[in-house]
Each structure stands twice: as C-alpha cells, then as structure tokens.
Short mmCIF file of C-alpha atoms in Angstrom, two decimals:
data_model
loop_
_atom_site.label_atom_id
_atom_site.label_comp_id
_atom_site.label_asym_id
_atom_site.label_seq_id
_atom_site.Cartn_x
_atom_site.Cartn_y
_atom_site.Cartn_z
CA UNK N 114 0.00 0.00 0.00
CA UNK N 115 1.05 3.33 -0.62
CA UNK N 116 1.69 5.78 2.67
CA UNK N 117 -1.74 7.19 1.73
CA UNK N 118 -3.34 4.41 2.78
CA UNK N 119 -1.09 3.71 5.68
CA UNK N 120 -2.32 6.74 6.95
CA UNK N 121 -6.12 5.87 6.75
CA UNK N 122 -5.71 2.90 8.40
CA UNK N 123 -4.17 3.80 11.06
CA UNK N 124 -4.99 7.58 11.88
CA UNK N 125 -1.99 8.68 11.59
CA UNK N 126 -0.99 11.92 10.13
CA UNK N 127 1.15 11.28 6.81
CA UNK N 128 3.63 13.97 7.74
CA UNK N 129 4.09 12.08 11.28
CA UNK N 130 3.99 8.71 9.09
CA UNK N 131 7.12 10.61 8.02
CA UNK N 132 8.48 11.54 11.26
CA UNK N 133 8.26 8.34 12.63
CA UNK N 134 10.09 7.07 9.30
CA UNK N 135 13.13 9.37 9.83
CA UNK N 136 13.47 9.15 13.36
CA UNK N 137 14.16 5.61 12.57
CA UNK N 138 10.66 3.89 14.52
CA UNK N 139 9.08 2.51 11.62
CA UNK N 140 11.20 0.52 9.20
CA UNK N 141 11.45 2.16 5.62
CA UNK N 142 9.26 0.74 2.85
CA UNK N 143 9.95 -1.12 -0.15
CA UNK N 144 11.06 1.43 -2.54
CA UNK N 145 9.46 1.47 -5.81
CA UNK N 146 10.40 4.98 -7.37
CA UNK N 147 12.85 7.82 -6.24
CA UNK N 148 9.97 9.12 -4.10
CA UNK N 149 7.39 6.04 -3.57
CA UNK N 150 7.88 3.13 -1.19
CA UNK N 151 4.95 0.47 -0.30
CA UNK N 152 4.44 -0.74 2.84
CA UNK N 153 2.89 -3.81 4.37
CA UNK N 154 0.44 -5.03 6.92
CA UNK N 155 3.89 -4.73 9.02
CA UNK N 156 3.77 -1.38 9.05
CA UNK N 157 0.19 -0.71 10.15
CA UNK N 158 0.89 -3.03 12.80
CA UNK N 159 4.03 -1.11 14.26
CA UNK N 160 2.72 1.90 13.44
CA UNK N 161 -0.88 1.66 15.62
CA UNK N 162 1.86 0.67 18.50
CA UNK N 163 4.12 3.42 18.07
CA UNK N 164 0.75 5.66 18.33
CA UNK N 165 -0.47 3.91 21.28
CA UNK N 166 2.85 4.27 23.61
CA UNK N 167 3.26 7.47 22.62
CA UNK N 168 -0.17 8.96 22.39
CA UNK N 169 -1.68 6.60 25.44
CA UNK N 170 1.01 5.33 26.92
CA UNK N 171 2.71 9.29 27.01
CA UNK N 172 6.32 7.69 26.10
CA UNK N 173 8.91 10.20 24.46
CA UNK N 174 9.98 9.68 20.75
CA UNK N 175 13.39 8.09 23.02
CA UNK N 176 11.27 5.82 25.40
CA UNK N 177 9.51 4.43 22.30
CA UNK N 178 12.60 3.33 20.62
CA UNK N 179 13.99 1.87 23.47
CA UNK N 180 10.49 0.04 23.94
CA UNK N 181 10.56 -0.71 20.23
CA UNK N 182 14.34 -2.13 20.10
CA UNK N 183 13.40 -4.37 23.36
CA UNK N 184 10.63 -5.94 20.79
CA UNK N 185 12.76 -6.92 18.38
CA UNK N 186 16.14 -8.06 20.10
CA UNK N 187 13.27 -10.54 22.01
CA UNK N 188 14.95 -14.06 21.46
CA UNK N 189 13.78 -16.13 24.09
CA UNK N 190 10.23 -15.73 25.80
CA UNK N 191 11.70 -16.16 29.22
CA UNK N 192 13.79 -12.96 28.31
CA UNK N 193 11.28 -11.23 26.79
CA UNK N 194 8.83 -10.17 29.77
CA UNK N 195 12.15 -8.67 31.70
CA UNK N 196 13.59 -7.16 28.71
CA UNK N 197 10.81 -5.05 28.20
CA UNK N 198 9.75 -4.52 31.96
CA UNK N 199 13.54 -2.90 31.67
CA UNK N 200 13.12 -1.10 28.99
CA UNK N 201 9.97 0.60 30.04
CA UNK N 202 10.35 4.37 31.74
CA UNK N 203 10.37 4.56 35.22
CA UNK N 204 7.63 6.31 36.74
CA UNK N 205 9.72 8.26 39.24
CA UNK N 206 13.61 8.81 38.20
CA UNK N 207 16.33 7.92 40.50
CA UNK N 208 17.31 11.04 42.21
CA UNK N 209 21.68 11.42 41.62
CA UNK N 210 22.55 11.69 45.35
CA UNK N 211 23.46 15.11 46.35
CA UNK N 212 27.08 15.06 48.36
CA UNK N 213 25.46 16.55 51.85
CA UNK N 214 25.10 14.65 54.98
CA UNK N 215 21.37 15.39 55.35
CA UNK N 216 20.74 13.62 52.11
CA UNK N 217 22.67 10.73 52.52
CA UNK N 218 20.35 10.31 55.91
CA UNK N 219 16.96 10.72 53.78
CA UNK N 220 18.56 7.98 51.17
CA UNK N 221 19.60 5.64 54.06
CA UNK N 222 15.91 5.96 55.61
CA UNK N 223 13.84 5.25 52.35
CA UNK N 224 16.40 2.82 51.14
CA UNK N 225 15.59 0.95 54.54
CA UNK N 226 11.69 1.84 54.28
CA UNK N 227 11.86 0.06 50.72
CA UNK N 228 14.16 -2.64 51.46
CA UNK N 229 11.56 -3.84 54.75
CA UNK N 230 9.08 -3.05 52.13
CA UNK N 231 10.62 -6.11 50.04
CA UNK N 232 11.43 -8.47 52.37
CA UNK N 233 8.14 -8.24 54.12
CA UNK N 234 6.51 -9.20 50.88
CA UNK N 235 8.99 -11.52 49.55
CA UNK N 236 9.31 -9.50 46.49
CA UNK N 237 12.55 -10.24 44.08
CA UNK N 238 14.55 -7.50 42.97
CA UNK N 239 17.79 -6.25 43.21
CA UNK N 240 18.97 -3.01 44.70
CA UNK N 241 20.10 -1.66 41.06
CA UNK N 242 16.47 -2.43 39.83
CA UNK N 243 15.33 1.09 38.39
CA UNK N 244 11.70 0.58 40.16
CA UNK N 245 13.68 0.07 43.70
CA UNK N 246 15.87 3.39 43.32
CA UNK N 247 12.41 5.09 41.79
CA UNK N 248 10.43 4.02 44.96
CA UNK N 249 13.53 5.27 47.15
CA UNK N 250 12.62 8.57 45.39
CA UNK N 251 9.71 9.09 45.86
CA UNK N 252 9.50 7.65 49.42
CA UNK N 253 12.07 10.40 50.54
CA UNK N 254 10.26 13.08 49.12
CA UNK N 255 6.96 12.09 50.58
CA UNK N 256 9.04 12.23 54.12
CA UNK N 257 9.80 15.87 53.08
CA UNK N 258 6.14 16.77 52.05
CA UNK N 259 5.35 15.35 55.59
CA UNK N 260 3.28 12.66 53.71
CA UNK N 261 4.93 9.52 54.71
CA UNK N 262 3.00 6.82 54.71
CA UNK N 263 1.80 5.10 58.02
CA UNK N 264 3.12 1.96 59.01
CA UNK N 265 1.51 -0.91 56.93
CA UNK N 266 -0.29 1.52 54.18
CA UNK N 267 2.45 1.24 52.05
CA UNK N 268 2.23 -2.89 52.38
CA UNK N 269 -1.29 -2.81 51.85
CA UNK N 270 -0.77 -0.84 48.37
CA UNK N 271 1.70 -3.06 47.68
CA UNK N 272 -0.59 -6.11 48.04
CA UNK N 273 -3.00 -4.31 45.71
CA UNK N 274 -0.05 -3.55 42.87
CA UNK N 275 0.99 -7.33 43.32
CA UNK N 276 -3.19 -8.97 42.11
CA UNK N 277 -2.52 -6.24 39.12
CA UNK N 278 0.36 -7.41 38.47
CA UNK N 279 -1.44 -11.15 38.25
CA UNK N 280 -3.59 -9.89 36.18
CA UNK N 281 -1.09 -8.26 33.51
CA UNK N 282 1.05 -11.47 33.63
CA UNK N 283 -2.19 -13.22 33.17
CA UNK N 284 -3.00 -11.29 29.66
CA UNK N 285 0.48 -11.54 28.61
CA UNK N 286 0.93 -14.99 29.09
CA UNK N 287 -0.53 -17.73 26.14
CA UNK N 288 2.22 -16.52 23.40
CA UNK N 289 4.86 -18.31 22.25
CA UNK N 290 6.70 -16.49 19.49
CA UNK N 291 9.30 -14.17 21.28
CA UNK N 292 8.85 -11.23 19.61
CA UNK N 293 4.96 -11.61 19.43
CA UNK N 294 4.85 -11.80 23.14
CA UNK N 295 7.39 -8.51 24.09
CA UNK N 296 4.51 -6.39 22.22
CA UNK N 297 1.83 -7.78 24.13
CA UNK N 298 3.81 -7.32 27.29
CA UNK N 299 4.31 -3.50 26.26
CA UNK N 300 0.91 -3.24 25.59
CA UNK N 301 -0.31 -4.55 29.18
CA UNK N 302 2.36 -2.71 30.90
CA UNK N 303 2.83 0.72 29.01
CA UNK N 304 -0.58 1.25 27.75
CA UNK N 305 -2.94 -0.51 30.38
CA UNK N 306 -0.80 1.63 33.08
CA UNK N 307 -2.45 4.32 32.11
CA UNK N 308 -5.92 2.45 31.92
CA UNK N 309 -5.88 1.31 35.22
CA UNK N 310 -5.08 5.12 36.50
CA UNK N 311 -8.25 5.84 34.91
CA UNK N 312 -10.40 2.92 36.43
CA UNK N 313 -8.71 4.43 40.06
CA UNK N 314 -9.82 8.41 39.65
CA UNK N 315 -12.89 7.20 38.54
CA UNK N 316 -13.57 4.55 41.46
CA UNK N 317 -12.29 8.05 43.63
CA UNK N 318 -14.76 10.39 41.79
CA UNK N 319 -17.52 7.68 42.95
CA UNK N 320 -16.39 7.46 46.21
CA UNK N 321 -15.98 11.25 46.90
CA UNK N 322 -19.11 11.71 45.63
CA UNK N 323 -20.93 9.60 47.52
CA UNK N 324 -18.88 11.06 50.61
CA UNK N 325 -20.19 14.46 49.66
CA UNK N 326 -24.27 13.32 49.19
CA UNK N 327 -23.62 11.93 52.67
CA UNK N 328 -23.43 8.02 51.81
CA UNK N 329 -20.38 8.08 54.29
CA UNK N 330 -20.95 4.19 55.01
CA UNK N 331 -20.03 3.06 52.10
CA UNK N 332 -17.06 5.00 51.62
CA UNK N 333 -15.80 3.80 55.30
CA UNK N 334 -16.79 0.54 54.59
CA UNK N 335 -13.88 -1.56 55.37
CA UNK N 336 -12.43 -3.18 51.55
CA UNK I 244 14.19 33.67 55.41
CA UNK I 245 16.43 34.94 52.44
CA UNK I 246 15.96 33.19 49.07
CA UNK I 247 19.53 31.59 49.49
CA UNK I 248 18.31 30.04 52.61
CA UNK I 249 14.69 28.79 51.05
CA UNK I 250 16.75 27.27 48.55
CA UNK I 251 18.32 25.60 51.38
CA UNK I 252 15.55 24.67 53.10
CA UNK I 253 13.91 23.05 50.06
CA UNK I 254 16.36 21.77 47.90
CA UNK I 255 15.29 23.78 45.01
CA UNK I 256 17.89 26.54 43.09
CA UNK I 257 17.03 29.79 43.38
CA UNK I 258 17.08 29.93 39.46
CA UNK I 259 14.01 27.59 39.64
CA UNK I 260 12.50 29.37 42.86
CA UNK I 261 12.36 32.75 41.11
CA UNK I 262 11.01 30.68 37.61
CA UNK I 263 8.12 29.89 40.18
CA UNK I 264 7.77 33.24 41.36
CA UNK I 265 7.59 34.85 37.94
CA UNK I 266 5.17 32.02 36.99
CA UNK I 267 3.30 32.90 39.58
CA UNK I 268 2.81 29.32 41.41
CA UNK I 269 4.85 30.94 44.52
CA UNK I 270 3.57 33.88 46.10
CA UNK I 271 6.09 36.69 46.20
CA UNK I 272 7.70 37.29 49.42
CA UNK I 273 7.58 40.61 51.39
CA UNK I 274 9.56 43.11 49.82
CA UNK I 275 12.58 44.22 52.11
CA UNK I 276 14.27 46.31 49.39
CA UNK I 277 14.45 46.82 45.95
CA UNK I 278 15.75 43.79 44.99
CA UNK I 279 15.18 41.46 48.20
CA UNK I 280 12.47 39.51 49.61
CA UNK I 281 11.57 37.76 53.20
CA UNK I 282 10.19 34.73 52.76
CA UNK I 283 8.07 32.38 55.49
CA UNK I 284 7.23 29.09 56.57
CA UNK I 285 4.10 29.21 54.17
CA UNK I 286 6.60 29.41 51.28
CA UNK I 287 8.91 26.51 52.08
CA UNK I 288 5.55 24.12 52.42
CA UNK I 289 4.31 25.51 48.87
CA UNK I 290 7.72 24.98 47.01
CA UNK I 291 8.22 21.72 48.35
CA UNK I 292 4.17 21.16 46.78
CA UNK I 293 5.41 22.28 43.36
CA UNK I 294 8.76 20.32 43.68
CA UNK I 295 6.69 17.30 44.21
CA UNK I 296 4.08 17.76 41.86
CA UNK I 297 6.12 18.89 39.01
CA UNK I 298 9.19 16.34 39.97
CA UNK I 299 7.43 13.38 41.27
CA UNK I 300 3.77 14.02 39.62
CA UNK I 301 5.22 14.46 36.26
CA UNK I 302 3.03 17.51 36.04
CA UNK I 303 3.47 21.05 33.54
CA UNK I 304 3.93 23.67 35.05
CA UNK I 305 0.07 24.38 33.64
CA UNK I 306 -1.14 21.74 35.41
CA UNK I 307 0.96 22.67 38.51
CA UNK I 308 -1.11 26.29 38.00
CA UNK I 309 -4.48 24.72 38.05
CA UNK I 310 -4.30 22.26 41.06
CA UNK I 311 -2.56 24.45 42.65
CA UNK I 312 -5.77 27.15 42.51
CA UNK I 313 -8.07 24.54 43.15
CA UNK I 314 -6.37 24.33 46.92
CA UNK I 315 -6.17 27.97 47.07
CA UNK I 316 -10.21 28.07 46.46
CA UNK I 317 -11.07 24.94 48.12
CA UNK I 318 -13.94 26.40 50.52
CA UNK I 319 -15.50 23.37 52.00
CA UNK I 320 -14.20 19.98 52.51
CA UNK I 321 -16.97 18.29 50.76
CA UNK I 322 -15.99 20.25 47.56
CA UNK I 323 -12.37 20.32 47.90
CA UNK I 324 -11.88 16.58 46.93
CA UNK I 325 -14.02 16.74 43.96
CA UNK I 326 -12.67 20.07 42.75
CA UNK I 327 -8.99 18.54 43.31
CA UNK I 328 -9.92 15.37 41.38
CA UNK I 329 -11.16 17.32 38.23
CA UNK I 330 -8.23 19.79 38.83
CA UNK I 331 -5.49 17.03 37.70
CA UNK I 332 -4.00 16.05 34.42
CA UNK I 333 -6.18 13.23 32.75
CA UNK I 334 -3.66 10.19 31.68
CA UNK I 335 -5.39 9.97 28.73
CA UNK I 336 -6.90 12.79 27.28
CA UNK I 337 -10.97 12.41 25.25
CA UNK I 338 -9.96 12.76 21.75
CA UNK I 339 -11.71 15.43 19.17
CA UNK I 340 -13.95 12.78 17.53
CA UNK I 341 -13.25 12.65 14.16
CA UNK I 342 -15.94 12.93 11.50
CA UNK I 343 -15.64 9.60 9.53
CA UNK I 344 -18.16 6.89 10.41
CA UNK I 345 -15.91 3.75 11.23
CA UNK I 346 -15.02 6.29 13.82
CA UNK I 347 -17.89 6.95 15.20
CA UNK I 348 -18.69 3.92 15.28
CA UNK I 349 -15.64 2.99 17.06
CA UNK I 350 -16.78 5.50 19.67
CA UNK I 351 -20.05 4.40 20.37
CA UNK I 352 -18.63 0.48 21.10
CA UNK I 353 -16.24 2.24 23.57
CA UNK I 354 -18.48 4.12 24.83
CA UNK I 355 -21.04 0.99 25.58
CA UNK I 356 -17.92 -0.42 27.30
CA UNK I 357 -17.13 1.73 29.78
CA UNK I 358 -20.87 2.94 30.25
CA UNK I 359 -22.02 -1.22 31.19
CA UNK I 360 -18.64 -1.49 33.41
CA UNK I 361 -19.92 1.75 35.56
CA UNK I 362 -23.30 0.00 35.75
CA UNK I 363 -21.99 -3.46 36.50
CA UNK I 364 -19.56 -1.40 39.41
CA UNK I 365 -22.41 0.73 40.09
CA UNK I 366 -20.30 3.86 39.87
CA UNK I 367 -21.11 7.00 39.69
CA UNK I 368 -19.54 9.47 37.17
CA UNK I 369 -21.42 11.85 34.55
CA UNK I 370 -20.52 10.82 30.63
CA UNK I 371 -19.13 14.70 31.18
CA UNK I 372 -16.55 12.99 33.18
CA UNK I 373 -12.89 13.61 31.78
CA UNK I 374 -12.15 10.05 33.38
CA UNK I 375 -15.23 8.89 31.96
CA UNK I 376 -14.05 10.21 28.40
CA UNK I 377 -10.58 9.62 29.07
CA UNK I 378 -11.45 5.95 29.60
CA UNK I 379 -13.46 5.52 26.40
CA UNK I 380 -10.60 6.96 24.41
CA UNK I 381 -8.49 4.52 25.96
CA UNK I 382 -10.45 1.32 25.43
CA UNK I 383 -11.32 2.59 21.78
CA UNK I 384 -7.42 2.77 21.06
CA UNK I 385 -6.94 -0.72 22.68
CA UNK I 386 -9.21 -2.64 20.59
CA UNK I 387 -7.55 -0.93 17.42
CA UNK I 388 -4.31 -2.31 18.57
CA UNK I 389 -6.19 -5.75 18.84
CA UNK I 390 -5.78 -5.87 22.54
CA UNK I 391 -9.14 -5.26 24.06
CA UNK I 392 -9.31 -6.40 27.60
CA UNK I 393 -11.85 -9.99 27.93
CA UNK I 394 -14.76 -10.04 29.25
CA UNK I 395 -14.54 -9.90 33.27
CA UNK I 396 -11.14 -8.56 32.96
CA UNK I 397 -11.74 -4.96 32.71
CA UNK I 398 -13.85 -4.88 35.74
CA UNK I 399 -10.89 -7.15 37.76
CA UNK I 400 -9.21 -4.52 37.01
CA UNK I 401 -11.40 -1.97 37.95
CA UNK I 402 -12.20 -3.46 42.06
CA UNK I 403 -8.93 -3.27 42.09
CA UNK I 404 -8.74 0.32 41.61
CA UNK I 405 -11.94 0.75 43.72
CA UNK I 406 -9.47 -0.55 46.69
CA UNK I 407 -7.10 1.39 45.80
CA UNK I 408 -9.12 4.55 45.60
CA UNK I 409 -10.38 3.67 49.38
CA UNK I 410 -7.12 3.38 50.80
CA UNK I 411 -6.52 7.13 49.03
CA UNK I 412 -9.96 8.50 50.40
CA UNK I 413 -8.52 7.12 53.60
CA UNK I 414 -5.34 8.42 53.16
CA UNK I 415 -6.84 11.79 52.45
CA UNK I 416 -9.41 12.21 55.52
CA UNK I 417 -9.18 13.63 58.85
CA UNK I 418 -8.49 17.06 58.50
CA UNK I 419 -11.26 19.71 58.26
CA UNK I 420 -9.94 22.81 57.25
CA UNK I 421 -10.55 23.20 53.28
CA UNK I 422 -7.57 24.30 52.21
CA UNK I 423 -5.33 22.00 53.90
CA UNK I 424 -7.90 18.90 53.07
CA UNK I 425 -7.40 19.69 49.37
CA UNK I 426 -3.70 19.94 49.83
CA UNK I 427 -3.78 16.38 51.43
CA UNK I 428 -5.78 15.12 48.51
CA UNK I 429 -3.48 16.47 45.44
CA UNK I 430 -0.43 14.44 47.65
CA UNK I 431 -2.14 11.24 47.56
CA UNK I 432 -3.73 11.56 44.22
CA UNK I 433 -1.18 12.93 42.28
CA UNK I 434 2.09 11.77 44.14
CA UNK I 435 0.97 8.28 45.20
CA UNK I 436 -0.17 7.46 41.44
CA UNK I 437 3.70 7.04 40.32
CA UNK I 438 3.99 5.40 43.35
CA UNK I 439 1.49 2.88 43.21
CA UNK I 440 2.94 2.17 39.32
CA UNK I 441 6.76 1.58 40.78
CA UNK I 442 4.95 -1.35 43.24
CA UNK I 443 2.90 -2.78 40.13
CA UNK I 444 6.17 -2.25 38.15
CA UNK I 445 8.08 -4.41 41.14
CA UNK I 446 5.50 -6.96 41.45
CA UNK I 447 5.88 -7.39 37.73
CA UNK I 448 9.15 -7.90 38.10
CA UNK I 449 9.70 -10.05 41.21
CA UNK I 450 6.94 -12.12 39.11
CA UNK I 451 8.35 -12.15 35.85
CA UNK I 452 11.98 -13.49 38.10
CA UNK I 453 9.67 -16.55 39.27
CA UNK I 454 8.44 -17.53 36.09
CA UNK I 455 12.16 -17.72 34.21
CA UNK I 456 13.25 -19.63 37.26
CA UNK I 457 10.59 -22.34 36.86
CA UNK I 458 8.57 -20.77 39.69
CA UNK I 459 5.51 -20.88 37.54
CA UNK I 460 3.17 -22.32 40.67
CA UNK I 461 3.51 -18.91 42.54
CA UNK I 462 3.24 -16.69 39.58
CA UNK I 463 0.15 -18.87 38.06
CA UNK I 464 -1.38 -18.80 41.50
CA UNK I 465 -4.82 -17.23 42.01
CA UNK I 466 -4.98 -13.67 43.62
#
C-alpha cells in the first residue's frame, strides 16, 4: 500500500507517518520509485503501536525506541517479559545523590523503608532495579512533604499492585513467538498503566461523591 | 528567610525558585528592598508542593497552576476533593472525535464499554466525566491495537482500583480545614499514582523473576 493508505488505516498523520520514518521507529518501505515506497500489513501493525505508547502510553519519541528495540532483540520468551519490563520508563527517576550529609540520611531511611518493604513481601529484585531506586525517590520526598505513609499503608498498596500485576502477567501470558509476546507485554504494561489510572480516579470520583451526598458508610466501609 | 536560605531549606535553586515566582505558582515574598524579599514558613511548604508535583507528579507547570488554585479556592471539605480530582492532568486525554463513520462507530462500542462497566460497578460518574471520556478513548485505542481487555477482565481490574481509591480516600481524611484537606488530597492523588505504578512495576518484576526460574506455581497462583 502506498503511505496514503497507511495513513487511513491507522490515523496517523502522513507527515508524522514521516516523522516516525526518519526518526528511525518505523522501518522504511519497499522502494518502488525515487519518491514512492509500499508498505505492508507490518507497518500498520508497528505503526498503531508506536501511536499507542506514545499517544496513550505518554512515552517520548526516546522511550519508544527503546520500547521498540526491546521488541525486536526478544529471542527467548523467558527474556522477553524482563527485557521489556527494563526497557519501560520509570515512573519516578532515581534522584543522583546530592554530596550533603542530610541527604545521605533521607537515602539511608527510604532505602531501609523500601528494602523492609521487600522483604516483608517476599518480592525479588535487586537493589540496582530502576523501580527500587524510583520508589527510594519518591518515598524520601513524601518524608519531606510530611506525607509519609503510616506503618503498613504502604504494604497494603503493595498487596493491591501485586493482584494487578497477576492480572497483567495473566494477559500476557498464552504466546509463544518471542517477539509476538514482548509487544503484548508492552501493551499490558505501558498502555494498560495508564488504563488502570483511569479505572482508580474514577472509582475516587464515585467514592468522593458519595462522601459528599452523605453516603459516608459506604465510603468507610472496610475493603 | 532569604531566598539563598529557602533554597536551602527546600532543595530547590534559586534559578528555579524565582522561575516559580515569575510564573506565579509561589507567592512573592515581602519586599525588604528593591531587589530582596523575606520569605516564610508558608513558602517553604508551597515549594516543596510544586517540587513534588512537578518532579514526582510528572506535572506542567500548567497543570501545577491549576491544582494548585483549586487548593487555594477549596472552601468546604466536601468540595475540595471533587474540585482537586477534576483539577489534575487526565492520563489519557478524550480525543476530538473525528468525523468519519468507522469512527464513530468505534466510539459508540467504547463508549457501551465503559458505560455497562460503571453500571456493572455501580459507579457514579457523569458521561461529562474527563475520566469517563478519558477511559473511552483509551479502550477505543486498545481494541484498534487488537488488545481489548476480555470479558470480566476490565472490571478485575477496575475493584482493584476501587481498593485502591479507598485506601486514598482514607489516606486523604481527617483534616477539616478546606484548604489543607485539598492539599492532602493532590499528595495522595497525584504523588501516590507514580507510586502505586513503581509497586505494580516491582511486582511485575519479582513475578516475571519466578516464572524464568521455573517458579511458575507462585506466579500462576490465584490472587
């Protein structure tokens, strides 16, 4: 098909079609003239999940390549799931630690706090894991909003984040083909992330409303 | 305080701290001279707010603007959650429905989705809702990609968020006065979101870890 018809059939802009194209995302077409190229039903493919990371899933034009080249260096299925978990942004960045002694304390606290956190769970992952120095993060600057959480309300998220995580393992699982089954792992971690934000503010807007029309029992109603 | 020693206090350069000022998401100080300013406790609270929203929330400084006057006019705490929840960044934003009818079309099945989950959840949110709309967008996006969620597994999902969203209402009560209520609520629905993403991000991972080690009994387990 021509990049006309790329375009209709996935949404997608011809002059991003384009962009996507020189930034190296999308592989180039099969040139048939000086200026014409065709493309395939491999293209509309990669190119409705290039949208959806970066237009639902928010990634940068970087993120999405790195996402991307995890998808197609896939070679084993055990890998695959990891590779791509890796790949992933991290929600919260690793802070570079700042040389003063005050710091170093806040660090040393939330490593602790995080490091309990993981043991009490028996949750596997290693101290360089980008989602343990993101959590260290953001628990120290909680403790400096004065929002820490309370002992056991960060376990009891936890617990929550661990039957989600079932469930995304759950939709990613059933695939065989490596490569098949690192793009259906982005999609349930990148682009449901997002989802399931959505499915929480609206569960809040329900619950605050029904706080405000006075229905406090069932927003105190114990889960 | 001077601004060298606010900058202290808060860990954020003065370049940034006057960025704020001229942005006007920090209130100026009192003017001691031409070219200084005192600045009070009231100050070091509300930079360390726009630190963590902008650093740890992932918000625009546009965004920081507009929750940031939704605390400043919170004026009961009935309405100060609701106005706080509307006041945030959607993760997905509605999209400008586009004219052709496979579109609209498209819309409408979306649409049926999310409207038969909030019935099935018996939640309450107006189809004004930018979660509501935000959602639909979402789900329309996800069938394109040829990932649409099974049936049951959306709404998994979703009393999983509704637990969530209690332990945040939770989180969030307790104090009466407006301002500082809606203040509360922009912490633990704008911080705690990353947060909550990093622990689904480690479960994934600790679980992923199980299943390439032949663990496949704890990771297949039911939740």
């Amino acid at each position: 098909m021509k990049i006309s018809e790329l375009s209709r059939r996935t949404g997608v802009p011809v002059a991003s079609i384009k962009y996507f194209l020189r930034q190296e995302l999308l592989p180039a077409g099969r040139a048939t003239a000086a200026t014409l190229a065709e493309y395939g039903d491999e293209h509309v493919q990669r190119l409705r999940l290039i949208k959806a990371l970066t237009a639902l899933g928010g990634l940068s034009i970087a993120a999405t390549r790195n996402v991307l080249a995890a998808i197609d260096q896939a070679d084993s299925s055990e890998g695959a799931l990891g590779a791509v978990s890796y790949a992933l942004p991290v929600p919260v960045a690793a802070q570079s630690a700042a040389g003063d002694e005050e710091e170093a304390e806040a660090d040393a606290t939330a490593g602790a706090e995080v490091a309990e956190l993981l043991a009490a769970l028996d949750w596997q992952a290693p101290g360089t894991s980008p989602h343990v120095q993101g959590l260290t993060s953001a628990l120290k600057e909680l403790r400096r909003l004065d929002a820490r959480y309370a002992p056991g309300e960060l376990a009891a998220y936890a617990r929550l984040a661990e039957s989600v995580a079932r469930l995304d393992l759950e939709r990613a699982a059933g695939v065989d083909d490596p490569v098949a089954l690192a793009e259906r792992a982005v999609i349930v971690f990148a682009i449901c992330a997002p989802v399931f934000e959505l499915l929480r503010r609206l569960a809040q807007e329900d619950q605050v409303r029904r706080r405000a029309a006075g229905d406090g029992a069932e927003a105190a109603s114990p889960r």
